[in-house]
Amino acid sequence: MKPTNAPKTYRVKSFGCQMNVYDGERMAEMLATRGIKPAPEGEEADLVVLNTCHIREKAAEKVYSDIGRLQKADGTKPLIAVAGCVAQAEGEEIMARAPAVSMVVGPQAYHRLPEMLDKAVQGERATDTDMPAIAKFAALPERRKIGPAAFLTVQEGCDKFCTYCVVPYTRGAEISRPYSDLVTEARKLVEAGAREITLLGQNVSAWSGEDDRGRRVGLAGLIRDLADIDGLARIRYTTSHPADMDDELIAAHGEIDKLMPFLHLPVQAGSDRVLRAMNRSHTAESYLKLLERFRAARPDLALSGDFIVGFPGETDAEFEETLKLVDEVRYAQAFSFKYSPRPGTPAASMDGQVAKEVMDERLQRLQAALNRDQLAFNEGTVGRTCEVLVERKGKHPGQWLGKTPWLQSAWFEGDYAIGDLVEVDLLEAGPNSLRASVREGALSLA
Ligand code: 5AD
Ligand code: SF4
């Protein structure tokens, strides 16, 4: 490649999960410390980072088409870095197939992006897909000014090896970031304006560490200590695996006010045979029992889940069991996907791959049931009084949008600022949001 001028502007485009959003923010912070500025809206940057997702569908194809389309106003290509899980899984192919790409950097190596950038400016191409992750966090710069709802990666990687999933291959083995690093980063986030922190991990409930008195603590212990941070009003966590939910975490939902009444606990399917084939290590019944315990600790808990339809070999009767489970749980929201064979995973070579039309029909039926339950959940909260964290302006002047404790979007009118916690009455429910009115004189900055 030809040497080029050092980039003045950057854009990080993150796809996929919230952990990619977090990684994207950290990459942006690193570029900012080098004096590179975010590109103005509508203008292509001198340096583009495609922070990719490999979990489903034709992820790699999408990356190539994005690369093809990138162009600056003068017709030249920007410097391009491919980061994230596609970079990890298919780094060499990307280098071979896409000459416009000068940097390929995996999710555990992106702290090296600045060095790679120096090389790229000299005209050298570089790939770094080293694992594991712990060196990365130590090498990242400090947190900068952020919005009121922030993410904090506490755990990365996965040892569960569900047979459909690429994560154990792209993000590597489970690692927990050290307790003291997390408390420090959480404090920095709060100083930088965060009122709510969502603790992130592919298996966040598997986090464990040693607190500042040398005691072994799990996620519940970490949440308890983070709840002591002044100015932090809300804590959430995602995503969990049913196998790692311990008594202490369940109890925490009933005891820690700042821990929001929301639980994202993927189940994937309702049939025990399918769950076994997925290597999920739980049954439909053990999952439902676990939810009962959470609901006993926190009766107003809103539940969320992930589902896959059309896993290899799934019969009509087995799919009906998924619908039955949904009817029992009554999720407040959920994500559902058609099974997508991922290269290198055991399920990709299983017999009985399900036809696309069958998957389409199952997904439609499942989503109809989930949408029905989401609306019912929202309607069930009408009449409640709760706090809303103001996250952004609404479409109309004087309108604000925020999140309820149950992670619903609520909008209301008044004279507020982003980051305010406002007490509202929930008045009217739609499928995706609620209309609220602010209680007279209510503005809490707790
Ligand atoms: N096909 C479809 N959905 C998948 N997920 C993970 N791997 C696949 C796949 N191969 C879904 C699961 C998981 C969510 C993050 O993505 O439901 O919980
Ligand atoms: Fe993938 Fe299963 Fe690990 Fe979740 S628990 S990241 S679905 S392997």
Short mmCIF file of C-alpha atoms and ligand atoms in Angstrom, two decimals:
data_model
loop_
_atom_site.label_atom_id
_atom_site.label_comp_id
_atom_site.label_asym_id
_atom_site.label_seq_id
_atom_site.Cartn_x
_atom_site.Cartn_y
_atom_site.Cartn_z
CA MET A 1 0.00 0.00 0.00
CA LYS A 2 1.09 3.59 -0.56
CA PRO A 3 2.02 5.75 2.43
CA THR A 4 -0.69 8.25 3.26
CA ASN A 5 -1.29 11.32 5.41
CA ALA A 6 -2.07 10.76 9.07
CA PRO A 7 -5.87 10.69 9.46
CA LYS A 8 -7.50 13.78 10.96
CA THR A 9 -10.97 12.30 11.41
CA TYR A 10 -12.35 8.88 12.37
CA ARG A 11 -15.63 7.02 12.44
CA VAL A 12 -16.26 3.80 14.36
CA LYS A 13 -19.21 1.79 13.01
CA SER A 14 -20.27 -0.85 15.52
CA PHE A 15 -22.57 -3.73 14.64
CA GLY A 16 -24.12 -6.41 16.82
CA CYS A 17 -24.12 -6.64 20.57
CA GLN A 18 -23.68 -4.10 23.36
CA MET A 19 -20.16 -5.34 23.99
CA ASN A 20 -19.28 -4.18 20.50
CA VAL A 21 -20.79 -0.81 21.36
CA TYR A 22 -18.54 -0.68 24.43
CA ASP A 23 -15.47 -1.77 22.41
CA GLY A 24 -16.34 0.84 19.79
CA GLU A 25 -16.43 3.59 22.44
CA ARG A 26 -13.04 2.49 23.77
CA MET A 27 -11.52 2.48 20.28
CA ALA A 28 -12.91 5.97 19.71
CA GLU A 29 -11.33 7.11 23.00
CA MET A 30 -7.96 5.76 21.87
CA LEU A 31 -8.16 7.56 18.55
CA ALA A 32 -9.22 10.76 20.33
CA THR A 33 -6.12 10.64 22.54
CA ARG A 34 -4.10 10.79 19.31
CA GLY A 35 -5.82 14.02 18.35
CA ILE A 36 -8.02 12.40 15.71
CA LYS A 37 -11.53 13.88 15.74
CA PRO A 38 -14.91 12.25 15.03
CA ALA A 39 -15.93 12.91 11.43
CA PRO A 40 -18.75 15.42 11.00
CA GLU A 41 -22.20 13.98 10.30
CA GLY A 42 -22.66 13.08 6.63
CA GLU A 43 -18.96 13.23 5.78
CA GLU A 44 -16.76 10.16 5.36
CA ALA A 45 -13.86 9.99 7.80
CA ASP A 46 -10.14 9.65 6.96
CA LEU A 47 -10.12 6.50 9.09
CA VAL A 48 -13.07 4.10 9.35
CA VAL A 49 -13.22 1.27 11.88
CA LEU A 50 -15.77 -1.41 10.99
CA ASN A 51 -16.47 -3.08 14.32
CA THR A 52 -18.11 -6.25 13.07
CA CYS A 53 -20.42 -8.96 14.40
CA HIS A 54 -20.24 -12.63 13.44
CA ILE A 55 -23.13 -14.07 15.42
CA ARG A 56 -25.64 -14.59 12.62
CA GLU A 57 -26.23 -14.33 8.88
CA LYS A 58 -23.85 -13.38 6.15
CA ALA A 59 -21.66 -11.31 8.40
CA ALA A 60 -18.51 -11.48 6.28
CA GLU A 61 -20.40 -10.63 3.06
CA LYS A 62 -21.75 -7.53 4.73
CA VAL A 63 -18.25 -6.45 5.71
CA TYR A 64 -17.01 -6.78 2.13
CA SER A 65 -19.92 -4.77 0.79
CA ASP A 66 -19.37 -2.08 3.44
CA ILE A 67 -15.68 -1.92 2.48
CA GLY A 68 -16.64 -1.58 -1.18
CA ARG A 69 -18.90 1.36 -0.45
CA LEU A 70 -16.56 3.39 1.72
CA GLN A 71 -15.39 6.46 -0.14
CA LYS A 72 -14.37 9.99 0.80
CA ALA A 73 -15.73 13.10 -0.92
CA ASP A 74 -12.62 13.31 -3.14
CA GLY A 75 -13.25 9.76 -4.40
CA THR A 76 -10.38 8.16 -2.48
CA LYS A 77 -10.76 5.38 0.06
CA PRO A 78 -10.33 6.11 3.75
CA LEU A 79 -7.92 4.08 5.85
CA ILE A 80 -9.95 1.03 6.85
CA ALA A 81 -9.64 -1.10 9.97
CA VAL A 82 -11.80 -4.20 10.38
CA ALA A 83 -12.33 -4.98 14.07
CA GLY A 84 -14.71 -7.19 16.06
CA CYS A 85 -15.67 -10.84 15.68
CA VAL A 86 -15.50 -11.13 11.88
CA ALA A 87 -11.93 -9.82 12.10
CA GLN A 88 -11.16 -12.53 14.65
CA ALA A 89 -12.81 -15.34 12.70
CA GLU A 90 -11.82 -14.40 9.15
CA GLY A 91 -8.90 -11.99 9.47
CA GLU A 92 -6.64 -13.68 6.95
CA GLU A 93 -9.35 -13.96 4.30
CA ILE A 94 -10.20 -10.29 4.76
CA MET A 95 -6.57 -9.31 4.20
CA ALA A 96 -6.41 -11.51 1.10
CA ARG A 97 -9.75 -10.49 -0.41
CA ALA A 98 -9.95 -6.80 0.46
CA PRO A 99 -6.79 -4.87 -0.49
CA ALA A 100 -8.41 -1.63 0.72
CA VAL A 101 -8.21 -2.87 4.30
CA SER A 102 -4.99 -1.95 6.05
CA MET A 103 -5.72 -3.11 9.61
CA VAL A 104 -7.45 -6.22 10.96
CA VAL A 105 -7.76 -6.26 14.71
CA GLY A 106 -9.57 -8.81 16.89
CA PRO A 107 -11.78 -7.97 19.87
CA GLN A 108 -9.01 -8.84 22.35
CA ALA A 109 -6.26 -6.88 20.58
CA TYR A 110 -7.74 -3.50 19.76
CA HIS A 111 -5.58 -1.69 22.30
CA ARG A 112 -2.85 -2.09 19.65
CA LEU A 113 -4.83 -0.10 17.09
CA PRO A 114 -2.67 3.06 17.48
CA GLU A 115 0.56 1.17 16.64
CA MET A 116 -1.16 -0.47 13.71
CA LEU A 117 -2.32 2.91 12.54
CA ASP A 118 1.27 4.22 12.54
CA LYS A 119 2.22 1.32 10.29
CA ALA A 120 -0.80 1.83 8.06
CA VAL A 121 0.16 5.45 7.48
CA GLN A 122 3.59 4.18 6.33
CA GLY A 123 1.79 1.93 3.86
CA GLU A 124 2.13 -1.34 5.83
CA ARG A 125 -0.78 -3.65 6.44
CA ALA A 126 -1.15 -5.34 9.83
CA THR A 127 -3.24 -8.05 11.46
CA ASP A 128 -3.54 -8.67 15.18
CA THR A 129 -5.97 -11.30 16.44
CA ASP A 130 -4.18 -12.29 19.64
CA MET A 131 -6.15 -13.48 22.66
CA PRO A 132 -6.84 -13.27 25.60
CA ALA A 133 -8.19 -9.95 26.65
CA ILE A 134 -6.78 -8.87 29.94
CA ALA A 135 -3.83 -6.83 28.56
CA LYS A 136 -6.27 -4.83 26.48
CA PHE A 137 -8.11 -3.19 29.36
CA ALA A 138 -4.89 -2.14 31.11
CA ALA A 139 -3.66 -0.47 27.93
CA LEU A 140 -6.78 1.57 27.20
CA PRO A 141 -6.97 5.30 27.95
CA GLU A 142 -9.26 6.86 30.59
CA ARG A 143 -12.97 7.17 30.06
CA ARG A 144 -14.20 10.46 28.61
CA LYS A 145 -17.49 12.36 28.77
CA ILE A 146 -20.33 10.00 28.03
CA GLY A 147 -24.13 9.82 28.16
CA PRO A 148 -26.20 9.01 31.26
CA ALA A 149 -26.51 5.28 30.45
CA ALA A 150 -23.09 3.67 30.11
CA PHE A 151 -21.75 0.19 29.48
CA LEU A 152 -18.97 -1.44 31.44
CA THR A 153 -17.48 -4.73 30.25
CA VAL A 154 -16.78 -6.84 33.34
CA GLN A 155 -16.37 -10.25 31.77
CA GLU A 156 -15.55 -11.47 28.31
CA GLY A 157 -15.60 -14.72 26.47
CA CYS A 158 -17.57 -17.89 26.95
CA ASP A 159 -16.81 -21.47 28.00
CA LYS A 160 -20.34 -22.76 27.45
CA PHE A 161 -19.95 -23.90 23.84
CA CYS A 162 -23.59 -23.90 22.84
CA THR A 163 -23.42 -25.90 19.61
CA TYR A 164 -24.78 -23.09 17.38
CA CYS A 165 -22.61 -20.25 18.68
CA VAL A 166 -19.35 -18.69 17.44
CA VAL A 167 -18.68 -16.62 20.56
CA PRO A 168 -16.38 -19.15 22.30
CA TYR A 169 -14.23 -19.05 19.15
CA THR A 170 -14.27 -15.31 18.43
CA ARG A 171 -14.16 -13.93 21.98
CA GLY A 172 -12.22 -16.80 23.54
CA ALA A 173 -12.36 -18.33 27.01
CA GLU A 174 -14.19 -16.69 29.93
CA ILE A 175 -12.13 -14.07 31.70
CA SER A 176 -13.20 -11.72 34.49
CA ARG A 177 -11.72 -8.26 34.75
CA PRO A 178 -10.28 -7.55 38.23
CA TYR A 179 -12.59 -6.09 40.87
CA SER A 180 -10.51 -2.97 41.57
CA ASP A 181 -10.28 -2.08 37.85
CA LEU A 182 -14.04 -2.28 37.58
CA VAL A 183 -14.72 -0.15 40.64
CA THR A 184 -12.25 2.43 39.32
CA GLU A 185 -13.77 2.44 35.84
CA ALA A 186 -17.31 2.68 37.27
CA ARG A 187 -16.27 5.72 39.35
CA LYS A 188 -14.75 7.33 36.26
CA LEU A 189 -17.93 6.69 34.30
CA VAL A 190 -20.00 8.36 37.02
CA GLU A 191 -17.60 11.32 37.12
CA ALA A 192 -17.98 11.52 33.34
CA GLY A 193 -21.77 11.80 33.63
CA ALA A 194 -23.14 8.24 33.84
CA ARG A 195 -26.17 7.73 36.11
CA GLU A 196 -26.79 4.16 35.02
CA ILE A 197 -24.22 1.45 34.35
CA THR A 198 -24.95 -1.80 32.54
CA LEU A 199 -22.40 -4.47 33.40
CA LEU A 200 -21.61 -6.40 30.25
CA GLY A 201 -20.34 -9.87 29.56
CA GLN A 202 -21.11 -12.74 27.21
CA ASN A 203 -21.72 -14.58 30.48
CA VAL A 204 -21.77 -11.75 32.95
CA SER A 205 -23.12 -13.92 35.76
CA ALA A 206 -19.91 -16.00 35.55
CA TRP A 207 -17.89 -12.96 36.71
CA SER A 208 -15.83 -13.56 39.83
CA GLY A 209 -13.06 -11.67 41.56
CA GLU A 210 -11.41 -10.70 44.80
CA ASP A 211 -12.69 -7.60 46.56
CA ASP A 212 -10.45 -5.04 48.27
CA ARG A 213 -10.48 -7.10 51.48
CA GLY A 214 -9.27 -10.18 49.63
CA ARG A 215 -12.64 -11.98 49.71
CA ARG A 216 -13.87 -14.00 46.73
CA VAL A 217 -16.96 -12.29 45.31
CA GLY A 218 -19.35 -13.03 42.48
CA LEU A 219 -21.44 -10.67 40.36
CA ALA A 220 -23.82 -9.97 43.27
CA GLY A 221 -20.90 -8.83 45.45
CA LEU A 222 -19.63 -6.56 42.71
CA ILE A 223 -23.09 -5.05 42.21
CA ARG A 224 -23.42 -4.50 45.97
CA ASP A 225 -20.15 -2.54 46.08
CA LEU A 226 -20.86 -0.54 42.92
CA ALA A 227 -24.20 0.43 44.47
CA ASP A 228 -22.20 2.38 47.10
CA ILE A 229 -20.90 4.82 44.47
CA ASP A 230 -22.50 8.23 45.04
CA GLY A 231 -24.16 9.63 41.95
CA LEU A 232 -24.72 6.20 40.41
CA ALA A 233 -28.47 5.66 40.44
CA ARG A 234 -29.02 2.47 38.49
CA ILE A 235 -27.25 -0.81 37.79
CA ARG A 236 -28.14 -3.42 35.19
CA TYR A 237 -26.34 -6.47 33.85
CA THR A 238 -26.48 -8.54 30.68
CA THR A 239 -26.22 -11.30 29.36
CA SER A 240 -26.63 -14.23 31.70
CA HIS A 241 -26.65 -17.99 31.33
CA PRO A 242 -29.13 -19.97 33.45
CA ALA A 243 -26.29 -22.20 34.71
CA ASP A 244 -24.48 -19.35 36.48
CA MET A 245 -27.29 -17.71 38.45
CA ASP A 246 -26.54 -18.16 42.14
CA ASP A 247 -28.63 -17.56 45.28
CA GLU A 248 -26.78 -14.39 46.06
CA LEU A 249 -27.59 -12.82 42.70
CA ILE A 250 -31.25 -13.78 43.08
CA ALA A 251 -31.30 -12.26 46.58
CA ALA A 252 -29.58 -9.10 45.30
CA HIS A 253 -32.65 -8.38 43.17
CA GLY A 254 -34.73 -8.11 46.33
CA GLU A 255 -32.17 -6.21 48.37
CA ILE A 256 -30.31 -3.66 46.26
CA ASP A 257 -32.50 -0.71 45.31
CA LYS A 258 -30.16 0.46 42.57
CA LEU A 259 -30.29 -2.92 40.83
CA MET A 260 -33.09 -2.46 38.30
CA PRO A 261 -35.97 -4.97 38.14
CA PHE A 262 -35.01 -6.42 34.78
CA LEU A 263 -33.46 -9.73 33.83
CA HIS A 264 -32.27 -10.82 30.41
CA LEU A 265 -31.98 -14.59 30.61
CA PRO A 266 -31.83 -16.37 27.25
CA VAL A 267 -33.56 -19.75 27.02
CA GLN A 268 -33.25 -20.33 23.22
CA ALA A 269 -35.91 -23.07 22.98
CA GLY A 270 -38.68 -24.82 24.92
CA SER A 271 -37.95 -28.41 23.98
CA ASP A 272 -35.59 -30.39 26.21
CA ARG A 273 -34.36 -32.46 23.29
CA VAL A 274 -33.45 -29.30 21.37
CA LEU A 275 -31.86 -27.77 24.47
CA ARG A 276 -29.71 -30.87 24.86
CA ALA A 277 -28.68 -30.74 21.21
CA MET A 278 -27.80 -27.09 21.76
CA ASN A 279 -25.65 -28.11 24.76
CA ARG A 280 -27.55 -25.64 26.95
CA SER A 281 -27.18 -27.52 30.28
CA HIS A 282 -30.68 -26.58 31.43
CA THR A 283 -34.18 -27.87 30.73
CA ALA A 284 -37.35 -25.88 30.14
CA GLU A 285 -38.48 -26.79 33.63
CA SER A 286 -35.24 -25.87 35.40
CA TYR A 287 -35.34 -22.52 33.57
CA LEU A 288 -38.92 -21.85 34.68
CA LYS A 289 -38.08 -22.81 38.27
CA LEU A 290 -35.16 -20.40 38.22
CA LEU A 291 -37.41 -17.59 37.02
CA GLU A 292 -39.85 -18.37 39.82
CA ARG A 293 -37.08 -17.81 42.35
CA PHE A 294 -36.16 -14.47 40.76
CA ARG A 295 -39.80 -13.42 40.77
CA ALA A 296 -40.15 -14.40 44.40
CA ALA A 297 -37.20 -12.10 45.22
CA ARG A 298 -38.49 -9.26 43.06
CA PRO A 299 -42.17 -9.60 42.13
CA ASP A 300 -42.19 -6.77 39.58
CA LEU A 301 -39.17 -8.19 37.68
CA ALA A 302 -39.41 -7.70 33.91
CA LEU A 303 -38.09 -10.67 31.96
CA SER A 304 -36.34 -10.78 28.65
CA GLY A 305 -34.92 -13.67 26.65
CA ASP A 306 -33.34 -14.84 23.41
CA PHE A 307 -34.79 -17.51 21.13
CA ILE A 308 -33.61 -19.46 18.14
CA VAL A 309 -36.15 -21.08 15.82
CA GLY A 310 -35.28 -23.84 13.39
CA PHE A 311 -32.29 -25.32 15.18
CA PRO A 312 -31.26 -28.45 13.18
CA GLY A 313 -33.78 -31.23 13.76
CA GLU A 314 -36.40 -29.02 15.45
CA THR A 315 -39.82 -30.53 14.70
CA ASP A 316 -43.18 -28.72 14.65
CA ALA A 317 -44.05 -30.29 18.00
CA GLU A 318 -40.75 -29.15 19.50
CA PHE A 319 -41.32 -25.62 18.25
CA GLU A 320 -44.77 -25.69 19.92
CA GLU A 321 -42.94 -26.27 23.20
CA THR A 322 -41.14 -22.96 22.69
CA LEU A 323 -44.52 -21.23 22.29
CA LYS A 324 -45.77 -22.97 25.43
CA LEU A 325 -42.79 -21.72 27.42
CA VAL A 326 -43.38 -18.18 26.13
CA ASP A 327 -47.01 -18.40 27.25
CA GLU A 328 -45.88 -19.40 30.71
CA VAL A 329 -43.19 -16.77 31.17
CA ARG A 330 -44.93 -13.72 29.67
CA TYR A 331 -41.76 -11.86 28.68
CA ALA A 332 -41.62 -8.08 28.87
CA GLN A 333 -39.43 -8.13 25.76
CA ALA A 334 -37.36 -10.66 23.85
CA PHE A 335 -35.09 -11.24 20.88
CA SER A 336 -35.79 -14.06 18.44
CA PHE A 337 -33.74 -15.29 15.53
CA LYS A 338 -33.76 -17.84 12.78
CA TYR A 339 -31.02 -20.39 13.26
CA SER A 340 -28.01 -19.46 11.18
CA PRO A 341 -25.26 -22.04 10.63
CA ARG A 342 -21.94 -20.60 11.75
CA PRO A 343 -18.77 -21.98 10.17
CA GLY A 344 -16.84 -24.23 12.55
CA THR A 345 -19.65 -24.76 15.07
CA PRO A 346 -20.96 -28.30 15.72
CA ALA A 347 -24.56 -27.47 14.79
CA ALA A 348 -23.54 -26.33 11.30
CA SER A 349 -22.83 -29.92 10.33
CA MET A 350 -25.79 -31.54 12.13
CA ASP A 351 -28.43 -33.44 10.19
CA GLY A 352 -31.91 -32.04 9.75
CA GLN A 353 -31.17 -28.43 8.77
CA VAL A 354 -34.60 -26.76 8.72
CA ALA A 355 -35.96 -25.21 5.50
CA LYS A 356 -36.00 -21.42 5.31
CA GLU A 357 -39.80 -21.23 4.78
CA VAL A 358 -40.37 -23.32 7.90
CA MET A 359 -38.07 -21.03 9.89
CA ASP A 360 -39.84 -17.95 8.51
CA GLU A 361 -43.20 -19.27 9.62
CA ARG A 362 -41.97 -20.26 13.08
CA LEU A 363 -40.29 -16.93 13.60
CA GLN A 364 -43.48 -15.10 12.63
CA ARG A 365 -45.56 -17.10 15.09
CA LEU A 366 -43.03 -16.69 17.87
CA GLN A 367 -42.71 -12.96 17.30
CA ALA A 368 -46.48 -12.54 17.28
CA ALA A 369 -46.61 -14.19 20.72
CA LEU A 370 -43.69 -12.12 22.03
CA ASN A 371 -45.18 -8.87 20.70
CA ARG A 372 -48.50 -9.70 22.33
CA ASP A 373 -46.73 -10.24 25.66
CA GLN A 374 -44.64 -7.08 25.32
CA LEU A 375 -47.74 -4.97 24.80
CA ALA A 376 -49.47 -6.73 27.70
CA PHE A 377 -46.49 -6.06 29.93
CA ASN A 378 -46.46 -2.38 28.97
CA GLU A 379 -50.21 -2.14 29.56
CA GLY A 380 -49.75 -3.79 32.95
CA THR A 381 -47.44 -0.98 34.02
CA VAL A 382 -49.94 1.79 33.19
CA GLY A 383 -50.94 3.47 36.45
CA ARG A 384 -47.54 2.89 38.06
CA THR A 385 -45.39 5.73 39.31
CA CYS A 386 -41.69 5.32 38.63
CA GLU A 387 -38.45 7.11 37.89
CA VAL A 388 -37.34 7.66 34.34
CA LEU A 389 -33.74 8.37 33.39
CA VAL A 390 -33.78 11.08 30.71
CA GLU A 391 -31.61 9.87 27.83
CA ARG A 392 -32.48 12.11 24.90
CA LYS A 393 -34.80 14.67 23.36
CA GLY A 394 -37.99 13.43 21.72
CA LYS A 395 -39.21 14.28 18.21
CA HIS A 396 -41.23 17.32 19.26
CA PRO A 397 -40.00 20.39 21.14
CA GLY A 398 -40.24 19.98 24.91
CA GLN A 399 -40.48 16.20 24.59
CA TRP A 400 -38.05 13.88 26.35
CA LEU A 401 -37.33 10.18 26.12
CA GLY A 402 -36.05 8.03 28.92
CA LYS A 403 -36.09 4.54 30.35
CA THR A 404 -38.25 3.18 33.12
CA PRO A 405 -36.75 0.74 35.67
CA TRP A 406 -38.22 -2.07 33.50
CA LEU A 407 -36.21 -0.85 30.48
CA GLN A 408 -39.26 0.49 28.66
CA SER A 409 -38.95 3.69 26.67
CA ALA A 410 -41.18 6.40 28.11
CA TRP A 411 -41.77 9.89 26.75
CA PHE A 412 -43.08 12.97 28.50
CA GLU A 413 -43.01 16.74 28.30
CA GLY A 414 -41.36 19.39 30.42
CA ASP A 415 -38.20 21.30 31.03
CA TYR A 416 -35.50 18.75 31.76
CA ALA A 417 -31.95 17.83 30.88
CA ILE A 418 -30.32 14.64 29.73
CA GLY A 419 -29.24 12.67 32.81
CA ASP A 420 -32.11 13.87 35.05
CA LEU A 421 -34.06 11.25 36.97
CA VAL A 422 -37.66 12.28 36.84
CA GLU A 423 -40.62 10.82 38.71
CA VAL A 424 -43.49 10.09 36.34
CA ASP A 425 -46.89 8.45 36.15
CA LEU A 426 -47.19 5.95 33.31
CA LEU A 427 -50.37 6.88 31.41
CA GLU A 428 -50.68 4.99 28.16
CA ALA A 429 -48.93 1.99 26.63
CA GLY A 430 -47.95 1.14 23.08
CA PRO A 431 -45.99 -1.88 21.89
CA ASN A 432 -42.62 -0.09 22.08
CA SER A 433 -43.06 2.86 24.41
CA LEU A 434 -45.24 4.52 27.04
CA ARG A 435 -46.60 8.02 27.42
CA ALA A 436 -45.93 9.45 30.86
CA SER A 437 -46.60 12.62 32.80
CA VAL A 438 -44.23 14.16 35.26
CA ARG A 439 -45.31 14.35 38.87
CA GLU A 440 -45.67 17.97 40.01
CA GLY A 441 -42.37 19.29 41.35
CA ALA A 442 -40.69 15.97 40.83
CA LEU A 443 -37.06 16.04 39.86
CA SER A 444 -34.83 13.70 41.71
CA LEU A 445 -31.10 13.81 41.39
CA ALA A 446 -30.63 10.91 43.77
N1 5AD B 1 -28.12 -18.56 14.86
C1 5AD B 1 -29.14 -17.83 15.33
N2 5AD B 1 -29.09 -17.16 16.50
C2 5AD B 1 -27.96 -17.24 17.22
N3 5AD B 1 -27.61 -16.71 18.39
C3 5AD B 1 -26.35 -17.08 18.67
N4 5AD B 1 -25.86 -17.85 17.69
C4 5AD B 1 -26.85 -17.98 16.78
C5 5AD B 1 -26.96 -18.68 15.54
N5 5AD B 1 -25.97 -19.41 15.06
C6 5AD B 1 -28.52 -15.90 19.19
C7 5AD B 1 -28.80 -16.55 20.54
C8 5AD B 1 -28.00 -15.70 21.49
C9 5AD B 1 -28.06 -14.35 20.82
C10 5AD B 1 -27.02 -13.39 21.24
O1 5AD B 1 -27.92 -14.64 19.45
O2 5AD B 1 -30.18 -16.42 20.80
O3 5AD B 1 -28.53 -15.69 22.80
FE1 SF4 B 2 -22.88 -18.38 22.79
FE2 SF4 B 2 -24.01 -20.12 24.52
FE3 SF4 B 2 -21.83 -18.72 25.23
FE4 SF4 B 2 -24.18 -17.46 24.96
S1 SF4 B 2 -23.72 -19.09 26.46
S2 SF4 B 2 -22.18 -16.76 24.17
S3 SF4 B 2 -25.10 -18.57 23.26
S4 SF4 B 2 -21.93 -20.26 23.62
#
